[in-house]
Short mmCIF file of C-alpha atoms in Angstrom, two decimals:
data_model
loop_
_atom_site.label_atom_id
_atom_site.label_comp_id
_atom_site.label_asym_id
_atom_site.label_seq_id
_atom_site.Cartn_x
_atom_site.Cartn_y
_atom_site.Cartn_z
CA MET J 17 -22.44 73.98 44.40
CA LYS J 18 -22.65 72.85 47.68
CA LYS J 19 -19.88 73.97 50.09
CA PHE J 20 -18.09 71.74 52.54
CA TYR J 21 -15.85 73.23 54.92
CA ASN J 22 -15.23 72.12 58.56
CA LYS J 23 -12.27 73.09 60.96
CA LYS J 24 -11.56 69.63 61.59
CA THR J 25 -8.52 68.06 60.11
CA PHE J 26 -8.70 65.50 57.38
CA PHE J 27 -7.03 63.00 55.47
CA ILE J 28 -7.59 63.10 51.30
CA LEU J 29 -7.00 59.89 49.81
CA ILE J 30 -6.16 59.50 46.21
CA VAL J 31 -6.66 56.74 43.77
CA CYS J 32 -4.44 56.11 40.82
CA THR J 33 -5.08 52.82 38.16
CA CYS J 34 -2.97 52.49 35.28
CA CYS J 35 -3.81 51.78 31.91
CA LEU J 36 -1.88 52.14 28.30
CA ILE J 37 -3.55 53.35 25.37
CA SER J 38 -1.30 53.50 22.03
CA SER J 39 -3.56 55.99 20.24
CA CYS J 40 -1.72 59.42 19.60
CA ASN J 41 -4.86 61.50 20.50
CA ASN J 42 -6.30 59.47 23.46
CA LYS J 43 -3.18 58.59 25.83
CA GLN J 44 -4.06 57.72 29.25
CA ASN J 45 -1.95 55.87 32.07
CA ASN J 46 -3.22 57.11 35.18
CA VAL J 47 -6.87 57.29 36.21
CA ILE J 48 -8.17 58.78 39.33
CA SER J 49 -11.22 57.91 41.13
CA ASN J 50 -13.55 59.50 43.16
CA ILE J 51 -12.27 60.68 46.52
CA ASN J 52 -12.93 59.38 49.96
CA ILE J 53 -12.36 62.02 52.95
CA GLN J 54 -11.77 60.51 56.34
CA GLU J 55 -10.63 62.31 59.64
CA SER J 56 -7.14 62.65 60.52
CA SER J 57 -5.67 64.23 63.73
CA ASP J 58 -2.55 65.66 61.87
CA PHE J 59 -4.19 66.76 58.55
CA PRO J 60 -4.73 70.51 58.70
CA LEU J 61 -7.38 71.80 56.43
CA GLU J 62 -8.33 75.14 58.02
CA ASN J 63 -7.22 76.75 54.34
CA ILE J 64 -8.93 74.55 52.12
CA ASP J 65 -12.36 74.96 50.77
CA ILE J 66 -13.48 71.72 49.35
CA SER J 67 -16.27 71.93 46.85
CA TYR J 68 -18.74 68.82 46.07
CA ASN J 69 -20.62 69.12 42.41
CA ASP J 70 -24.46 68.45 42.65
CA ASN J 71 -23.94 66.77 39.49
CA LYS J 72 -21.43 63.87 40.64
CA LYS J 73 -21.86 61.37 43.44
CA ASP J 74 -18.30 62.71 45.09
CA ILE J 75 -15.49 65.09 43.95
CA LYS J 76 -13.37 63.68 42.06
CA TYR J 77 -9.74 63.82 43.67
CA TYR J 78 -6.65 61.71 44.75
CA GLU J 79 -6.12 59.11 47.21
CA ASP J 80 -2.63 58.83 48.89
CA TYR J 81 -2.34 55.75 47.70
CA LEU J 82 1.03 55.21 49.73
CA GLY J 83 -0.90 56.32 52.99
CA ILE J 84 1.59 59.40 53.13
CA LYS J 85 -0.16 62.02 55.13
CA SER J 86 0.88 65.38 54.01
CA THR J 87 -0.51 69.04 53.69
CA VAL J 88 -3.01 69.76 50.51
CA ILE J 89 -3.04 73.60 50.04
CA LYS J 90 -5.39 75.45 47.94
CA TYR J 91 -3.49 76.79 45.09
CA LYS J 92 -6.40 78.87 43.33
CA GLN J 93 -10.17 77.77 42.51
CA ASN J 94 -10.37 73.94 42.25
CA ILE J 95 -6.54 73.60 42.20
CA TYR J 96 -4.55 72.01 44.95
CA ILE J 97 -0.82 71.30 45.75
CA LYS J 98 0.15 68.41 47.31
CA ASP J 99 3.85 67.48 48.15
CA ILE J 100 4.73 64.21 46.66
CA PRO J 101 8.39 62.82 47.96
CA LEU J 102 10.42 59.84 46.71
CA ASP J 103 9.04 56.64 48.04
CA LEU J 104 12.01 54.34 48.43
CA ALA J 105 9.63 51.34 47.91
CA TRP J 106 8.71 52.51 44.28
CA GLU J 107 10.67 50.32 41.57
CA ASN J 108 14.41 51.61 41.32
CA ALA J 109 13.89 54.61 43.87
CA ASN J 110 16.82 52.94 45.87
CA LYS J 111 19.15 53.74 42.76
CA SER J 112 18.75 57.54 43.61
CA LYS J 113 21.49 59.50 45.50
CA ILE J 114 19.68 62.77 45.77
CA HIS J 115 16.14 62.89 47.05
CA SER J 116 15.62 64.92 50.04
CA HIS J 117 13.36 67.60 48.60
CA LYS J 118 9.78 66.84 47.47
CA ALA J 119 8.13 67.23 44.01
CA LYS J 120 4.66 69.31 43.83
CA LEU J 121 1.28 68.11 42.37
CA TYR J 122 -0.91 70.59 41.12
CA ILE J 123 -4.33 68.62 41.30
CA ASN J 124 -7.01 70.21 39.03
CA SER J 125 -10.01 69.05 40.92
CA ASP J 126 -12.84 70.26 38.63
CA ASN J 127 -11.59 70.01 35.03
CA LYS J 128 -12.47 67.33 32.22
CA TYR J 129 -8.53 66.61 32.21
CA TYR J 130 -8.01 66.32 35.59
CA ASP J 131 -6.91 62.82 35.42
CA LYS J 132 -4.42 63.80 32.80
CA ILE J 133 -1.15 64.35 34.78
CA ILE J 134 1.85 65.97 32.82
CA ALA J 135 5.16 65.85 34.86
CA ILE J 136 7.28 68.89 33.75
CA ASN J 137 10.98 68.41 34.74
CA ALA J 138 12.73 71.84 34.80
CA GLY J 139 16.24 70.41 33.96
CA HIS J 140 19.34 70.50 36.20
CA GLY J 141 18.78 73.12 39.28
CA THR J 142 20.38 70.84 41.89
CA LYS J 143 23.57 71.84 43.83
CA ASP J 144 26.31 69.62 43.85
CA GLY J 145 24.50 67.08 41.85
CA GLU J 146 27.73 66.68 39.63
CA LYS J 147 29.40 65.03 42.64
CA GLN J 148 27.23 62.01 43.10
CA LYS J 149 27.12 58.91 40.70
CA THR J 150 24.17 56.92 39.84
CA LEU J 151 23.95 53.71 37.62
CA SER J 152 23.36 54.96 34.22
CA HIS J 153 21.05 52.01 33.70
CA PRO J 154 18.73 50.24 36.10
CA ASP J 155 20.27 47.02 35.00
CA GLY J 156 23.84 48.21 35.81
CA SER J 157 24.84 47.96 31.78
CA PRO J 158 27.04 50.74 30.20
CA LYS J 159 25.71 53.82 28.41
CA VAL J 160 25.55 53.07 24.62
CA THR J 161 25.95 56.61 23.49
CA GLY J 162 27.93 59.79 24.91
CA GLY J 163 26.38 63.06 25.93
CA THR J 164 27.04 64.90 29.36
CA ASN J 165 28.49 61.52 30.35
CA ALA J 166 30.70 59.19 28.06
CA VAL J 167 29.61 56.03 26.13
CA GLY J 168 30.47 53.14 28.21
CA GLU J 169 30.19 54.60 31.64
CA VAL J 170 28.29 52.45 34.23
CA ASN J 171 27.97 55.28 36.28
CA SER J 172 26.56 58.70 35.66
CA MET J 173 26.43 62.31 37.20
CA ALA J 174 23.45 61.97 39.49
CA ILE J 175 22.22 65.34 37.75
CA SER J 176 24.37 67.99 35.94
CA SER J 177 24.50 71.76 36.12
CA GLY J 178 23.58 72.48 32.81
CA MET J 179 25.31 75.24 30.35
CA THR J 180 25.19 78.99 30.54
CA PHE J 181 23.63 81.22 27.59
CA LEU J 182 25.83 83.63 25.92
CA ASP J 183 24.55 86.35 27.83
CA GLY J 184 25.61 84.98 30.98
CA THR J 185 22.19 83.43 32.09
CA THR J 186 22.15 80.09 33.54
CA GLU J 187 20.24 77.11 31.74
CA ALA J 188 18.80 75.90 34.95
CA GLU J 189 16.97 79.47 35.44
CA VAL J 190 15.68 79.50 32.04
CA ASN J 191 14.17 75.82 32.17
CA LEU J 192 12.62 76.93 35.43
CA LYS J 193 11.14 80.10 33.92
CA PHE J 194 9.61 78.33 31.18
CA SER J 195 8.47 75.19 33.12
CA LEU J 196 6.49 77.76 35.27
CA PHE J 197 5.12 79.37 32.46
CA LEU J 198 4.43 75.84 30.82
CA ARG J 199 2.22 74.92 34.44
CA ASP J 200 0.35 77.60 34.25
CA GLU J 201 -0.88 76.96 30.60
CA LEU J 202 -1.37 73.33 31.22
CA LEU J 203 -3.73 74.15 34.59
CA ASN J 204 -5.43 76.68 32.48
CA LEU J 205 -6.29 73.99 29.96
CA GLY J 206 -7.78 71.81 32.83
CA TYR J 207 -4.99 69.76 33.27
CA SER J 208 -3.08 68.23 36.62
CA VAL J 209 0.71 69.07 36.78
CA LEU J 210 3.52 67.35 38.44
CA MET J 211 6.21 70.04 38.85
CA LEU J 212 9.53 68.27 39.63
CA ARG J 213 11.44 71.54 40.37
CA GLU J 214 10.12 74.97 41.39
CA ASN J 215 13.38 76.67 42.96
CA ASP J 216 17.12 76.97 41.97
CA ASN J 217 18.00 74.36 44.45
CA THR J 218 16.07 71.41 44.27
CA GLN J 219 17.40 68.26 45.77
CA LEU J 220 16.08 65.47 43.51
CA ASP J 221 18.58 63.65 41.04
CA ASN J 222 17.64 62.69 37.46
CA ILE J 223 16.68 59.11 38.87
CA ALA J 224 14.34 60.59 41.67
CA ARG J 225 12.42 62.91 39.31
CA THR J 226 11.94 59.97 36.97
CA VAL J 227 10.69 57.56 39.41
CA ILE J 228 8.40 60.02 40.64
CA SER J 229 7.16 60.66 37.47
CA ASN J 230 6.55 56.84 36.84
CA ASN J 231 4.44 56.59 39.88
CA VAL J 232 2.34 59.83 39.58
CA ALA J 233 2.09 61.03 35.87
CA ASN J 234 1.01 59.97 32.40
CA ILE J 235 3.66 61.60 30.70
CA HIS J 236 7.39 63.31 31.57
CA ILE J 237 8.85 65.93 29.73
CA SER J 238 12.25 67.52 30.63
CA ILE J 239 12.85 70.91 29.64
CA HIS J 240 16.38 71.70 28.41
CA TYR J 241 18.68 73.87 26.07
CA ASN J 242 21.39 72.61 23.72
CA SER J 243 24.81 73.58 24.14
CA THR J 244 25.43 74.76 20.82
CA THR J 245 25.66 78.71 19.53
CA ASN J 246 23.79 78.97 16.42
CA ASP J 247 19.93 78.89 17.54
CA GLU J 248 19.46 75.69 15.70
CA GLY J 249 15.84 75.32 16.58
CA ILE J 250 13.73 72.72 18.82
CA PHE J 251 13.98 69.01 19.00
CA TYR J 252 13.61 66.34 21.29
CA ILE J 253 15.75 63.73 22.51
CA GLY J 254 14.38 60.05 22.14
CA ALA J 255 15.99 56.59 22.87
CA PRO J 256 19.01 55.69 20.46
CA LYS J 257 18.53 53.46 17.83
CA VAL J 258 20.82 50.43 19.29
CA LYS J 259 19.25 47.24 19.86
CA SER J 260 20.41 46.34 23.51
CA PHE J 261 19.43 49.79 24.59
CA LEU J 262 15.89 49.56 22.86
CA GLU J 263 15.41 45.94 24.38
CA MET J 264 16.39 46.87 27.90
CA GLU J 265 13.90 46.88 30.57
CA PRO J 266 11.71 49.49 30.82
CA VAL J 267 12.87 51.16 27.66
CA ILE J 268 11.43 48.19 25.33
CA ASN J 269 8.08 49.02 26.73
CA THR J 270 8.15 52.72 26.31
CA TYR J 271 10.24 53.84 23.64
CA LYS J 272 7.58 53.91 20.82
CA MET J 273 4.98 55.89 22.88
CA SER J 274 7.88 58.42 23.66
CA ASP J 275 8.42 58.83 20.38
CA GLU J 276 4.70 59.43 19.62
CA LEU J 277 4.64 62.11 22.37
CA GLY J 278 7.76 63.70 20.90
CA ASP J 279 6.49 63.42 16.99
CA CYS J 280 3.07 65.08 18.34
CA ILE J 281 4.70 67.92 19.79
CA ILE J 282 7.43 68.66 16.93
CA ASN J 283 4.79 68.09 14.31
CA TYR J 284 2.24 70.97 16.16
CA LEU J 285 5.22 73.38 16.53
CA LYS J 286 6.40 72.69 13.01
CA ASN J 287 3.05 73.58 12.11
CA ASN J 288 2.78 76.67 14.14
CA ASN J 289 6.03 78.38 12.40
CA GLU J 290 8.43 77.19 15.07
CA LYS J 291 11.80 76.56 14.10
CA ILE J 292 12.73 72.77 14.03
CA TYR J 293 16.23 71.27 14.16
CA GLY J 294 16.64 68.45 11.59
CA ASN J 295 13.90 66.35 11.90
CA GLY J 296 13.04 67.29 15.20
CA ARG J 297 14.39 64.04 17.04
CA MET J 298 17.80 63.05 18.45
CA GLY J 299 18.35 59.81 20.05
CA MET J 300 20.57 59.82 23.22
CA ASP J 301 21.43 57.59 26.07
CA LEU J 302 19.92 59.66 28.93
CA THR J 303 18.77 58.56 32.55
CA GLN J 304 15.60 59.73 32.43
CA ILE J 305 14.69 57.57 29.13
CA SER J 306 16.55 54.54 30.70
CA TYR J 307 14.55 54.71 33.91
CA SER J 308 11.08 55.76 32.47
CA ASN J 309 7.96 53.48 32.53
CA ILE J 310 5.65 55.96 30.96
CA PRO J 311 6.28 58.20 27.66
CA THR J 312 9.25 60.78 28.08
CA ILE J 313 11.43 63.01 26.12
CA ASP J 314 13.85 65.54 26.84
CA LEU J 315 12.59 68.90 24.96
CA GLU J 316 15.40 71.19 23.83
CA LEU J 317 13.98 74.54 23.19
CA GLY J 318 17.24 75.89 21.34
CA ASP J 319 20.57 76.39 22.50
CA LYS J 320 23.08 79.30 23.99
CA ALA J 321 22.03 81.84 21.29
CA SER J 322 18.20 81.28 21.50
CA ASP J 323 16.17 84.12 22.56
CA HIS J 324 14.99 83.35 26.16
CA SER J 325 13.16 86.60 27.29
CA ASP J 326 9.93 86.26 29.09
CA LEU J 327 7.97 87.33 26.20
CA ARG J 328 9.47 84.33 24.03
CA LEU J 329 9.30 82.03 26.94
CA ASN J 330 5.61 82.54 27.38
CA GLU J 331 4.50 82.63 23.80
CA LEU J 332 6.24 79.16 23.41
CA SER J 333 5.02 77.80 26.68
CA LYS J 334 1.39 78.57 25.07
CA LYS J 335 2.18 76.50 22.08
CA ILE J 336 3.64 73.61 23.69
CA ALA J 337 0.85 73.35 26.08
CA LEU J 338 -1.30 73.18 22.85
CA ALA J 339 0.67 70.49 21.59
CA ILE J 340 0.62 68.27 24.93
CA ASN J 341 -3.37 68.84 24.58
CA ASP J 342 -3.23 67.90 20.90
CA TYR J 343 -1.38 64.66 22.10
CA PHE J 344 -3.92 63.79 24.44
CA VAL J 345 -7.50 64.68 22.71
CA GLY J 346 -6.49 65.91 19.40
CA GLU J 347 -7.72 68.96 17.84
#
């Protein structure tokens, strides 16, 4: 490995192109090209060690395709972190009401799956998110099923606070802890990861989290627990089988791919001794599903009575990381 290190400041560019592949074992939405490094007076690089591989023409990286200049921080060997704000020029971004914070993109620069980006959404965790309302659907049509918001609602909570476990722990806290475990497992497998929340108060509503994922990631998985109290098992939420909903943009283009993602994960977990609720799928009209133009699921890991110890969360994160790997590349 030849080392490149300079006290000058630089601008790191990221280029993403899109392609859709329907195969369960070979999903790809964004392809990251080789990087260009250009000088920039306001791009600090003092703490970054950028390496070039003799076997490659250029190190593979990201381009800031929006022209946004922000600090890239070295996280660990070959992994860098870049802040990703919501760009209001993105489709449907202007429908978000809460978007003052940023997501974090973990760039796995020297691994075979570096160009596969998994968006992990630790559900809830936005203070006062229930006080704001956003359009339930991009086209302004009403919700077709109930849930956190009632059927028929044109405007829904921007983001809800979530439930509380029987022992008093908040769902938001457990969702975050699990998501951090899952992040590290995916990074260890060689994937790049978009973290939509990494603290207990991230000011990004459901629309903001979904739109950022649409423009950065290949898939978007939201982590949740159900509000029942019988430790019912794991399932995912996909699009409801309602004709008007399935024909709505962008759902019409994504719901089948989203079900392929959910089914791959549930089947892997079922084959690895995890308790599955029902057939592993539930249809519900969620903001995340309504606004997503990439494969997306709400993954419910259990309910108020489920074990949410660190040991359990760590164990489950390893299985789900391998399930996601199976979705992309197969066994």
